[in-house]
Coordinates of C-alpha atoms and ligand atoms in Angstrom, one line a residue:
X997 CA -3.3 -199.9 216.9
X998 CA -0.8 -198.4 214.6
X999 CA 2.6 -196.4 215.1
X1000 CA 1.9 -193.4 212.5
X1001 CA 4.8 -191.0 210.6
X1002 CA 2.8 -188.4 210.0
X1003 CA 5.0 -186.4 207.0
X1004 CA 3.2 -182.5 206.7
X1005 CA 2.1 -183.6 210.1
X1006 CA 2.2 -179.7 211.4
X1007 CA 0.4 -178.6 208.5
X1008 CA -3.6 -177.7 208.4
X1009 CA -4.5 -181.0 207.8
X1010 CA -1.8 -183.2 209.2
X1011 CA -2.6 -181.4 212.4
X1012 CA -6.4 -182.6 212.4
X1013 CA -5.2 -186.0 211.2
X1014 CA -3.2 -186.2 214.2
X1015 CA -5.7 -185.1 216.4
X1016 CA -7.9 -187.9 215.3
X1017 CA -5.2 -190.8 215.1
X1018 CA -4.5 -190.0 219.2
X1019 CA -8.3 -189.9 220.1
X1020 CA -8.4 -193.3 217.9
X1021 CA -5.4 -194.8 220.6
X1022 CA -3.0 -194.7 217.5
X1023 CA 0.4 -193.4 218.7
X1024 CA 2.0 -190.6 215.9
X1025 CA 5.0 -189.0 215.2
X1026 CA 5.1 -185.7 213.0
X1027 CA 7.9 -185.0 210.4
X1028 CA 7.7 -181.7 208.9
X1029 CA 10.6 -179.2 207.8
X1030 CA 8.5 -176.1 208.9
X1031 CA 8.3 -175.0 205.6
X1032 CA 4.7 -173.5 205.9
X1033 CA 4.0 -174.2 209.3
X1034 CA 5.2 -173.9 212.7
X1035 CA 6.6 -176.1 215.6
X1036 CA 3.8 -174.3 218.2
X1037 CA 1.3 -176.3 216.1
X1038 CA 2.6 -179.5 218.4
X1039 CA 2.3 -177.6 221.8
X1040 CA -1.4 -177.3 220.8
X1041 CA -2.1 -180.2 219.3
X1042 CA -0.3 -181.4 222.7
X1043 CA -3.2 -179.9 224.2
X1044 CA -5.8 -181.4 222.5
X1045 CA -4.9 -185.2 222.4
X1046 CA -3.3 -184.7 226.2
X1047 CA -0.7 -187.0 225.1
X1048 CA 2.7 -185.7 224.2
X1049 CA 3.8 -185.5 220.3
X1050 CA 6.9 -186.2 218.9
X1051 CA 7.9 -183.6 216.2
X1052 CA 10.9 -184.4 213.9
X1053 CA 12.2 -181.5 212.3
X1054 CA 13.4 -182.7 208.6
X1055 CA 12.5 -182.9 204.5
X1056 CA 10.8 -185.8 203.2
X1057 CA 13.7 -185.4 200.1
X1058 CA 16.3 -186.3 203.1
X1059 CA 15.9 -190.4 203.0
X1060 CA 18.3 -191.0 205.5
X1061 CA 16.3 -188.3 207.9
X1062 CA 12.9 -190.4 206.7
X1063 CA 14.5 -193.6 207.7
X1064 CA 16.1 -192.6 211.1
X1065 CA 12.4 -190.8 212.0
X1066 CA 10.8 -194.7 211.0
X1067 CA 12.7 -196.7 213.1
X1068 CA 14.0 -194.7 215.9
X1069 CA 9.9 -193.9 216.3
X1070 CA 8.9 -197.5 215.5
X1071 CA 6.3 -196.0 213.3
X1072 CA 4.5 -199.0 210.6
X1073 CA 2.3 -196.4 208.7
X1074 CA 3.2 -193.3 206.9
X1075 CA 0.4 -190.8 205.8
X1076 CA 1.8 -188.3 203.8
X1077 CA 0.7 -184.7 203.6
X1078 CA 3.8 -182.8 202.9
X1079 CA 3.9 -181.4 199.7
X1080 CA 3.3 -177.6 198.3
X1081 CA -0.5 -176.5 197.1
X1082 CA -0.5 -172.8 195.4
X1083 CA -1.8 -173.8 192.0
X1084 CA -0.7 -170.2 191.1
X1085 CA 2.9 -170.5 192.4
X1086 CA 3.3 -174.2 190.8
X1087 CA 2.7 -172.4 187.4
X1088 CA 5.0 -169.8 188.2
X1089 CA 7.7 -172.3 189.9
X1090 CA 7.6 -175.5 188.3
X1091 CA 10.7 -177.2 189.4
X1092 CA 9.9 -176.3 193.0
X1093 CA 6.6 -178.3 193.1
X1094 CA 8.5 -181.8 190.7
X1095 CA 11.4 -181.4 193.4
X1096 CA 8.8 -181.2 196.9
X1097 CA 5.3 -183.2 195.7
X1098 CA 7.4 -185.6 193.4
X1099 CA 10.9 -186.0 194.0
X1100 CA 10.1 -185.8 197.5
X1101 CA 7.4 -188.6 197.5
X1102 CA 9.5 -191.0 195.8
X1103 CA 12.5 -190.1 198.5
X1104 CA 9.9 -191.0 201.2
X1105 CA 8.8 -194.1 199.2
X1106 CA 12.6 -195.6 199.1
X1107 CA 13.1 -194.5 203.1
X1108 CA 9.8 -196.9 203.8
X1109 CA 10.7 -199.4 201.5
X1110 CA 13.9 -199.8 203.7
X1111 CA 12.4 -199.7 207.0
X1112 CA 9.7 -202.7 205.2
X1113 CA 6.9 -200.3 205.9
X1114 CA 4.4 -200.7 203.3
X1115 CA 1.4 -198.9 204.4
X1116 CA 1.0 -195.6 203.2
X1117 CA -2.0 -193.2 203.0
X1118 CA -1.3 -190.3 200.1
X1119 CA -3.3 -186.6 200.2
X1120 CA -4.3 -186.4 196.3
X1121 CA -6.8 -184.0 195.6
X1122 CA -10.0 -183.7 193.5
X1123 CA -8.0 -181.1 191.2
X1124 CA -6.4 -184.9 189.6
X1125 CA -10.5 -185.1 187.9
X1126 CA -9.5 -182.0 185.8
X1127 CA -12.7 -180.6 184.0
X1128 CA -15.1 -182.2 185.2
X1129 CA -17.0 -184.5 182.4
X1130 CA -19.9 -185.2 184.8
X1131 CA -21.1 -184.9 188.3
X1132 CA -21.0 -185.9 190.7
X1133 CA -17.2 -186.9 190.3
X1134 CA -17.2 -190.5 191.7
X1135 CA -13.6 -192.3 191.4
X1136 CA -14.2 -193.8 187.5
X1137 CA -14.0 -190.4 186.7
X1138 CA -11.4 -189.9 183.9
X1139 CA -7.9 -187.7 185.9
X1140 CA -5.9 -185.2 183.8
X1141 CA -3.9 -182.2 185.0
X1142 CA -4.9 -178.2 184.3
X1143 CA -1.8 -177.0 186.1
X1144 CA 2.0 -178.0 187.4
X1145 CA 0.3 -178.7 191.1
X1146 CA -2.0 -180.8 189.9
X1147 CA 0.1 -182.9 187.7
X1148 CA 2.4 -183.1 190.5
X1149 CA -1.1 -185.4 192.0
X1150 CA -1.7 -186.9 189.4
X1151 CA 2.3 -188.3 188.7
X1152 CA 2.5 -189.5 192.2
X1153 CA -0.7 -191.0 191.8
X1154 CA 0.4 -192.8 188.9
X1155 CA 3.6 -193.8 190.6
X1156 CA 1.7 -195.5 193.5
X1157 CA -0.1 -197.5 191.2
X1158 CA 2.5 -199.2 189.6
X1159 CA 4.1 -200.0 193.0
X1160 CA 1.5 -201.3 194.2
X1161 CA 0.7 -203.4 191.1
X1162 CA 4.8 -204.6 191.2
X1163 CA 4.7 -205.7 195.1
X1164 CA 1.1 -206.7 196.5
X1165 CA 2.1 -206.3 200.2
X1166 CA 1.7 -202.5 200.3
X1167 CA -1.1 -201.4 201.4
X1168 CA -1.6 -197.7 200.4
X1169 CA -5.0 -195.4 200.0
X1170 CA -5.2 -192.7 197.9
X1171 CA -7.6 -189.9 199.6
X1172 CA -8.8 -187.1 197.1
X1173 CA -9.8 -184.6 198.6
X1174 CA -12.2 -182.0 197.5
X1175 CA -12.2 -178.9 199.3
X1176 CA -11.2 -178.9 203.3
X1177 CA -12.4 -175.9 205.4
X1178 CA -12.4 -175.4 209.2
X1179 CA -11.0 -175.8 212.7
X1180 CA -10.8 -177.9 215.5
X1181 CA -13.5 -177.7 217.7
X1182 CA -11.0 -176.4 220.2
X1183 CA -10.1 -173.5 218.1
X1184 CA -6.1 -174.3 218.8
X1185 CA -5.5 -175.2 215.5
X1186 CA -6.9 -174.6 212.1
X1187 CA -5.8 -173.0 208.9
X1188 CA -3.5 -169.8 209.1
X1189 CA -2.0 -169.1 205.6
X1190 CA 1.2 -166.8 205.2
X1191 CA -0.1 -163.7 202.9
X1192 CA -2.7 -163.0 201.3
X1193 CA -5.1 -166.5 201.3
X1194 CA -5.2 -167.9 197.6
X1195 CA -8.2 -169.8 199.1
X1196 CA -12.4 -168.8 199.8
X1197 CA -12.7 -169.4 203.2
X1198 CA -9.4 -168.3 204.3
X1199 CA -10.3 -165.2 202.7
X1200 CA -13.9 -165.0 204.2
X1201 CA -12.2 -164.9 207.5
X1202 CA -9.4 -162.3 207.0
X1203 CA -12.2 -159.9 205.9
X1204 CA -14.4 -160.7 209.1
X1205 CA -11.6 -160.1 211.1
X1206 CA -10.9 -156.7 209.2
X1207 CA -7.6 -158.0 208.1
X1208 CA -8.5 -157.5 204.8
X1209 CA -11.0 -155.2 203.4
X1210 CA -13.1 -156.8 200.7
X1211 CA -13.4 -160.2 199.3
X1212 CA -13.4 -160.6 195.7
X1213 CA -15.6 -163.1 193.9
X1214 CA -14.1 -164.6 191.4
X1215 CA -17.3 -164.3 188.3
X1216 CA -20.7 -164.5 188.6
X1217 CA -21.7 -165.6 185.2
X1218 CA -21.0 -169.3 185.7
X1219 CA -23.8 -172.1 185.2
X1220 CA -25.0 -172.6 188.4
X1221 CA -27.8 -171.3 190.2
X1222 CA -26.4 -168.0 191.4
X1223 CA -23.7 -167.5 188.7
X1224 CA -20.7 -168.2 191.1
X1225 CA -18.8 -170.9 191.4
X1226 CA -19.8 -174.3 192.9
X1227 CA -17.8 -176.4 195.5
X1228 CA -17.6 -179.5 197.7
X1229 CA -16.7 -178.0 201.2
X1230 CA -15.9 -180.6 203.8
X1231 CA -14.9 -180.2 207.5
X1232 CA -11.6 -180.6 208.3
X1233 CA -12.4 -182.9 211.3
X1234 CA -14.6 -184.8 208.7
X1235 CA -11.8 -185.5 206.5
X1236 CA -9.4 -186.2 209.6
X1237 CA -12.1 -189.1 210.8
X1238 CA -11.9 -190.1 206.9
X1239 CA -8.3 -190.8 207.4
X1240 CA -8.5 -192.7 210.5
X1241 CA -11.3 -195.2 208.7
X1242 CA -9.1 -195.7 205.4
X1243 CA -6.1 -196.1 207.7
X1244 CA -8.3 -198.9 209.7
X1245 CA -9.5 -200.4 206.4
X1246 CA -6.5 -200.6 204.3
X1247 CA -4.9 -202.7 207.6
X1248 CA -7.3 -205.6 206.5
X1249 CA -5.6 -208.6 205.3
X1250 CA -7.9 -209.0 202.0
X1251 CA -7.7 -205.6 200.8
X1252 CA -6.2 -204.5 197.6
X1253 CA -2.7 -203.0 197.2
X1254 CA -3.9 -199.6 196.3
X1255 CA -7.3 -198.3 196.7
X1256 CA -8.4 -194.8 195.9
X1257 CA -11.8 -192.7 198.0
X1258 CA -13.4 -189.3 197.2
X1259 CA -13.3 -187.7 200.6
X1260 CA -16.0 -185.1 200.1
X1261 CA -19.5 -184.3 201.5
X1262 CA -21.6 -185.0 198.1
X1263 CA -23.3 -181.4 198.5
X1264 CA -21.6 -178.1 196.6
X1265 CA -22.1 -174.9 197.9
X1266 CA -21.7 -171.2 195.6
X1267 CA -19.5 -169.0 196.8
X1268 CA -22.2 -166.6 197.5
X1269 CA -23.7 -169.2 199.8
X1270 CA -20.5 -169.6 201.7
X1271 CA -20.5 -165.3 202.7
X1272 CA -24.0 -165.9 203.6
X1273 CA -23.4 -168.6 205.8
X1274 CA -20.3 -167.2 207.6
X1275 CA -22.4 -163.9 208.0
X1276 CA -25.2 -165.7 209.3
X1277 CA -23.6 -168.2 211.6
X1278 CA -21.2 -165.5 212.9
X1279 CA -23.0 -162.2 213.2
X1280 CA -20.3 -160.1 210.8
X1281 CA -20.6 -159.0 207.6
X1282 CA -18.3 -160.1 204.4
X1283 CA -18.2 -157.0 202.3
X1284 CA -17.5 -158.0 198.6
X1285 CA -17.5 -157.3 194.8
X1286 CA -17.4 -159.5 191.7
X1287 CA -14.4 -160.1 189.8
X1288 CA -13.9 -161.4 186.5
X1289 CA -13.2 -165.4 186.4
X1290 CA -10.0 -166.9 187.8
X1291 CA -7.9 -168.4 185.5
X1292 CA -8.1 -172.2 185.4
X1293 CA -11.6 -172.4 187.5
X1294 CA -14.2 -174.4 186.8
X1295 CA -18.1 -174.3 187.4
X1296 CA -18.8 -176.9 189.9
X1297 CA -16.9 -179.4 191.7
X1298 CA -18.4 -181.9 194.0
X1299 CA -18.2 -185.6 195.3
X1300 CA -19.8 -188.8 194.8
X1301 CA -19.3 -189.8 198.8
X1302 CA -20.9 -193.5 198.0
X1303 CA -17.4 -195.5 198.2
X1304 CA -15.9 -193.7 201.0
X1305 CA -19.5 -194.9 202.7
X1306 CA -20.0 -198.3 201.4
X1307 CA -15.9 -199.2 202.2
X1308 CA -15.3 -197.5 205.0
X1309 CA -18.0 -196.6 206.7
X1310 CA -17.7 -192.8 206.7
X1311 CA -19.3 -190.4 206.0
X1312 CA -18.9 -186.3 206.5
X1313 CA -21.2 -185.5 209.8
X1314 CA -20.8 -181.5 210.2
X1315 CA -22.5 -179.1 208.2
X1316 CA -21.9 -175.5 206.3
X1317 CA -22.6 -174.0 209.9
X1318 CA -20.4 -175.6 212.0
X1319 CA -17.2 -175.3 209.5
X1320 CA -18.2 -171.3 209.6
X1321 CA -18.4 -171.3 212.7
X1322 CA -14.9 -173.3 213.4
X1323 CA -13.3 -171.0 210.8
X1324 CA -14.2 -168.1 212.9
X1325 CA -13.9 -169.7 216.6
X1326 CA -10.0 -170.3 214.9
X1327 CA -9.1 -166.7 213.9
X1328 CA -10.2 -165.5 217.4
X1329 CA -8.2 -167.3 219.6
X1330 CA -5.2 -167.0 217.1
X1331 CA -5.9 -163.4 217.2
X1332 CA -5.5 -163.5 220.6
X1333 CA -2.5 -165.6 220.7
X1334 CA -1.2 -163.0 218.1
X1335 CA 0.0 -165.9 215.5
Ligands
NAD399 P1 0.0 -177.3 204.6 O1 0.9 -176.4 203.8 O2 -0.7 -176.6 205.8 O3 0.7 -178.6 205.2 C1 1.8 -179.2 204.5 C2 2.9 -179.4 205.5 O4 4.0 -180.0 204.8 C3 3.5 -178.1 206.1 O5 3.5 -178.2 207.5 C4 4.9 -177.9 205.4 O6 5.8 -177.3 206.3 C5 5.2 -179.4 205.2 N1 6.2 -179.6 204.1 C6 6.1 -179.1 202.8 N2 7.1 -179.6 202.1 C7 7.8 -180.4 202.9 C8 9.0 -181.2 202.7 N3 9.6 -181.2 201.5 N4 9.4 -182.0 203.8 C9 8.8 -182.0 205.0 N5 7.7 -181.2 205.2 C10 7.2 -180.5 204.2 O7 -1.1 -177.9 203.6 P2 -2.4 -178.7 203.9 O8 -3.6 -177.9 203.4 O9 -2.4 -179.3 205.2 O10 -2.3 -179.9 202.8 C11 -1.7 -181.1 203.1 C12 -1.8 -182.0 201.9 O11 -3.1 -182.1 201.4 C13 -0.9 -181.5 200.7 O12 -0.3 -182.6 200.1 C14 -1.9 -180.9 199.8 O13 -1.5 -180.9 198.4 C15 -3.1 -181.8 200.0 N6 -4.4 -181.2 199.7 C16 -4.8 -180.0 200.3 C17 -6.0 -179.4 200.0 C18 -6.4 -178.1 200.6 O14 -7.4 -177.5 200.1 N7 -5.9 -177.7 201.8 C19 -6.8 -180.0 199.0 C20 -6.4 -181.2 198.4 C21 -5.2 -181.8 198.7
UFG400 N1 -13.0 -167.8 195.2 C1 -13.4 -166.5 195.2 N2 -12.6 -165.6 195.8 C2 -11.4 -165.9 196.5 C3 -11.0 -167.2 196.5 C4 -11.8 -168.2 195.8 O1 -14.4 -166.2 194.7 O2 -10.8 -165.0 197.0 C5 -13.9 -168.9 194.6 C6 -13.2 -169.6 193.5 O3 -13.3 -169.0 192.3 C7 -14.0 -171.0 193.6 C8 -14.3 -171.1 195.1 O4 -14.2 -169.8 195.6 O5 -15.2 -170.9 192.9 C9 -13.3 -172.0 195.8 O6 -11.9 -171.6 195.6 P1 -10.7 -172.1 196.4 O7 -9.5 -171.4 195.9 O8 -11.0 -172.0 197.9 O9 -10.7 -173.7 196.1 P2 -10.5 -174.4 194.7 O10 -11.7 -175.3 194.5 O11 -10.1 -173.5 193.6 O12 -9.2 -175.3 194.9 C10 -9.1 -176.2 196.1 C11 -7.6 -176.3 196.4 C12 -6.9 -177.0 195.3 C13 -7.6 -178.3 195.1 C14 -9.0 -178.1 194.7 C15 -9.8 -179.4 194.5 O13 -7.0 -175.0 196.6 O14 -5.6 -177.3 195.8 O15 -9.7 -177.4 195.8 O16 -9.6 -180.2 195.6 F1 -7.0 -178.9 194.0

């Protein structure tokens, strides 16, 4: 069992990594500056694992906070979520996503490297595959960059590689991830974005709940089957289990120094099947018009799952109803909770 920093651990998906780490046995500590999140998160996720979690308040760009977290905690793994994600506001603000996603990750890097922790597992993202050349994306896949956020990826990507390649004892997984929707089954934690949601099923939610009034679908003149665009939609729990596997594998004496999976489902879904589903699954309607194209989208997007299967032994498990139904379940009780 493992002692695991979990860096973004209040976040969406630090929170359901956490989750599954505790019901694995593995003990975790969260270190998160609350920059999109908040410190209720760890009441809840108290709730769920029954088990109490320690939450250190502090920037990953603080190594001296990093290292005191390590080895007061004890922790020998770091899985690293923290980092900013608006594509739109990394085109906007460049120097804010180089100082947080790279800057920062390099600061973590030399706090471990002092504590002689050298396992690490990185939240990349399928955005590092750029256009896509071919699909499914499976990880030979050529990586470029389209915008600041992803090159932010794509840099630490790089970065890991050539530590890795300089000292073979680290042991670090790079997890892309394609695109993570859902809640705990609980409903005590799940995805609650500040503003207006740059994402789909964020979106889908808010106009469910009445919060907003219409969902706008971004073109439906794409080439796929009905004209809109095409995605790789796994459940969050899914890729929290997906952690816990590559965590457990990358522990393994013979494995490589760095090894990168696809965590995705293999199956895309149009946005127009997404409104259906939500609508279905959860008796409400999603009103909604099209929209021209967003800038910077592309078609279709979806995983090759095989490595993640053959080399860890996952695979995704829920389906397009339950992450609906999750979503929904989620903006209930935080509705009630009036977060
Ligand atoms: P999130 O914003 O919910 O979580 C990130 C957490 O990191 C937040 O709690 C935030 O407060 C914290 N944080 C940010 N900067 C920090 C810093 N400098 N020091 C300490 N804490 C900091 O986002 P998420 O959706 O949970 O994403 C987690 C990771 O997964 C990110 O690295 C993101 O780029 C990556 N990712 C997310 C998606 C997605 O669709 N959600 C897709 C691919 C990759
Ligand atoms: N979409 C709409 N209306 C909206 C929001 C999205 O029609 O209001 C459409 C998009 O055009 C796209 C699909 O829904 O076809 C999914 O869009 P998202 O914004 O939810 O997700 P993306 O695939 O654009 O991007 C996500 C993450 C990125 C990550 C990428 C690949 O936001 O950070 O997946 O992993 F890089």
């Amino acid at each position: 069992m493992m002692k695991v920093l979990l860096t973004g651990g209040a976040g969406y998906i630090g929170s359901h990594v956490a989750a599954s780490l505790a019901a694995a046995g593995h003990d975790i500590v969260c270190f998160d500056n609350l920059s999109n999140s908040r410190a209720d998160v760890i009441d809840r996720l108290e709730a769920i694992t029954g088990k109490s979690v320690p939450l250190v308040v502090g920037d990953i760009r603080d190594r001296v906070a990093v290292r005191d977290a390590i080895t007061s905690h004890g922790a020998n793994a770091v899985i690293h979520f923290a980092g900013l994600k608006a594509v739109g506001e990394s085109v906007a603000e460049p120097l804010k996503y180089y100082d947080n996603n790279v800057r920062g990750t390099l600061s973590l890097i030399e706090a471990m490297v002092d504590c002689d922790v050298r396992t690490l597992v990185f939240s990349s993202s399928a955005t590092v595959y750029g256009e896509p050349q071919y699909l499914p994306l499976d990880e030979a896949h050529p990586t470029s960059a389209t915008n600041p956020y992803g090159r932010t990826k794509l840099m630490v990507e790089e970065m890991l590689s050539d530590i890795a390649a300089a000292d073979p004892a680290w042991r670090i997984a790079v997890l892309r991830y394609f695109n993570p929707v859902g809640a705990h089954a609980s409903g005590l934690i799940g995805e609650n974005p500040a503003g207006t949601p740059n994402n789909l099923m964020p979106y889908i939610s808010r106009v469910a709940a009445g919060r907003l009034s219409e969902l706008p679908v971004f073109g439906n003149d794409y080439d796929t089957p009905d004209g809109t665009g095409v995605r790789d939609y796994i459940h969050v729990e899914d890729l929290a289990d997906g952690h816990v596997a590559a965590l457990d594998r990358i522990g393994a004496e013979e494995e490589e120094a760095l090894s990168v999976w696809n965590l995705g489902t293999g199956q895309g879904y149009s946005v127009l099947d997404m409104i259906t589903a939500f609508e279905r699954v959860n008796g409400v309607r999603i009103p909604h018009r099209i929209e021209p194209r967003r800038a910077g989208d592309v078609a279709s997007c979806y995983a090759s799952a095989a490595r993640a299967r053959d080399e860890l032994g996952w695979a995704a498990r829920r389906g397009l109803d339950d992450m609906c139904a999750s979503t929904w379940r989620f903006e209930r009780t935080a509705a009630m909770r009036n977060t």
